Structures are given as structure tokens and as C-alpha cells.
XYZ file of C-alpha atoms in Angstrom:
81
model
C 9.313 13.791 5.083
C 6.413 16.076 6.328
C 5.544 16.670 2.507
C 5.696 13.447 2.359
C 2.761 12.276 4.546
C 0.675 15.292 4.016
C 0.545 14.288 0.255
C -0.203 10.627 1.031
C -2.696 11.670 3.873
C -4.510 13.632 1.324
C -4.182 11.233 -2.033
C -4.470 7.858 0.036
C -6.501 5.744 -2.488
C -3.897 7.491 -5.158
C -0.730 6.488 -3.107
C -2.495 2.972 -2.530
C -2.772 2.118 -6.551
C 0.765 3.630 -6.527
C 2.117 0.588 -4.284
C -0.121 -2.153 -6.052
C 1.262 -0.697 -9.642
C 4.779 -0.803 -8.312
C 4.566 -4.236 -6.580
C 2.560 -5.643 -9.855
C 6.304 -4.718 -12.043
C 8.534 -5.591 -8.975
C 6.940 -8.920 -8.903
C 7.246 -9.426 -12.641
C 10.752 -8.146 -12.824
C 11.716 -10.844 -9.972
C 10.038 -13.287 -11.633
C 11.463 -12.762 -15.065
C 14.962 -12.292 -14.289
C 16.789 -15.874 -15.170
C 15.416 -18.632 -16.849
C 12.042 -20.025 -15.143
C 10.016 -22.349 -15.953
C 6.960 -20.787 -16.085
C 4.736 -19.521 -18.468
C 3.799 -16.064 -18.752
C 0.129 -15.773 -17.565
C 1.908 -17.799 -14.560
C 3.895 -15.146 -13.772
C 1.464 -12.533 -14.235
C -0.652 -14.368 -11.905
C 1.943 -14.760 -8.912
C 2.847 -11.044 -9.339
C -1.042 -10.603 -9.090
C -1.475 -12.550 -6.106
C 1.747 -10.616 -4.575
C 0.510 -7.463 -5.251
C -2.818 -8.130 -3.429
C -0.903 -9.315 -0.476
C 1.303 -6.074 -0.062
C -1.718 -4.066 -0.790
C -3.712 -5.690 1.771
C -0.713 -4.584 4.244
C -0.789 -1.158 3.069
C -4.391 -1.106 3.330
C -4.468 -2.270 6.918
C -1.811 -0.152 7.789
C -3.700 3.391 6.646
C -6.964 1.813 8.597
C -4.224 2.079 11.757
C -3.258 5.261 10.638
C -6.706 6.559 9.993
C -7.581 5.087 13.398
C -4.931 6.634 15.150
C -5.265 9.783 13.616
C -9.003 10.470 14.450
C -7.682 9.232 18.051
C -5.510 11.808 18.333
C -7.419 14.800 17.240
C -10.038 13.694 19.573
C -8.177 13.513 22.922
C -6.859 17.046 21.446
C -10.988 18.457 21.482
C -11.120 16.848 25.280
C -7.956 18.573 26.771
C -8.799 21.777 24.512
C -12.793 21.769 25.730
């Protein structure tokens, strides 16, 4: 798991298109499965619109992230000064 986020903390824009990508064919898969009445560029656009939302949420979650690790590594230079 430490592999994990040392990879993402490093390739963060890279792990980011990985989620959108990944939501994009989730979305579509969902949406295809059974018989729907909509029409393909209808689906592509929901999956879209999906895919924005979760990436939003990922995006705002590595601003926390970001955020809290700059907060930590500066109370570390206070108690180390």
C-alpha cells in the first residue's frame, strides 16, 4: 500500500487521467448493459458528464491531500528548528 501512494504522490496528474479513463468505460459499460433507450452519443455524453463528476472528487481530494501534506512537513521544520 506504501508503493502504492508513493507512485500516485509522484504521477498525480497520471493517476488522475487514470480514474477519468476508467470512469469514462465504467459509465459506458453501465449504461450499455440491457436494452436502453438511448442513443449512443447519449450515452457517451452521460458517461462524460459522470466522469467529470468523479474526477472533480478525485481532484478535490489530492488538493486535501496536497494540503495536508505540506501541513505536515511544516509543523515537522517547527518542532525540528
Amino acid at each position: 500500500m506504501e508503493a502504492f501512494q508513493s507512485w500516485v504522490s509522484e504521477h498525480k496528474l497520471t493517476s488522475i487521467g487514470a480514474v477519468w479513463a476508467s470512469a469514462i468505460g465504467a459509465s459506458l459499460a453501465y449504461n450499455s448493459r440491457g436494452k436502453s433507450t438511448l442513443k449512443p452519443s447519449l450515452r457517451l455524453i452521460h458517461a462524460r458528464m459522470h466522469s467529470q463528476a468523479l474526477t472533480l472528487a478525485v481532484l478535490s481530494g489530492a488538493a486535501a491531500y496536497h494540503y495536508y501534506e505540506k501541513s505536515t512537513s511544516n509543523q515537522e521544520k517547527v518542532t525540528n528548528a
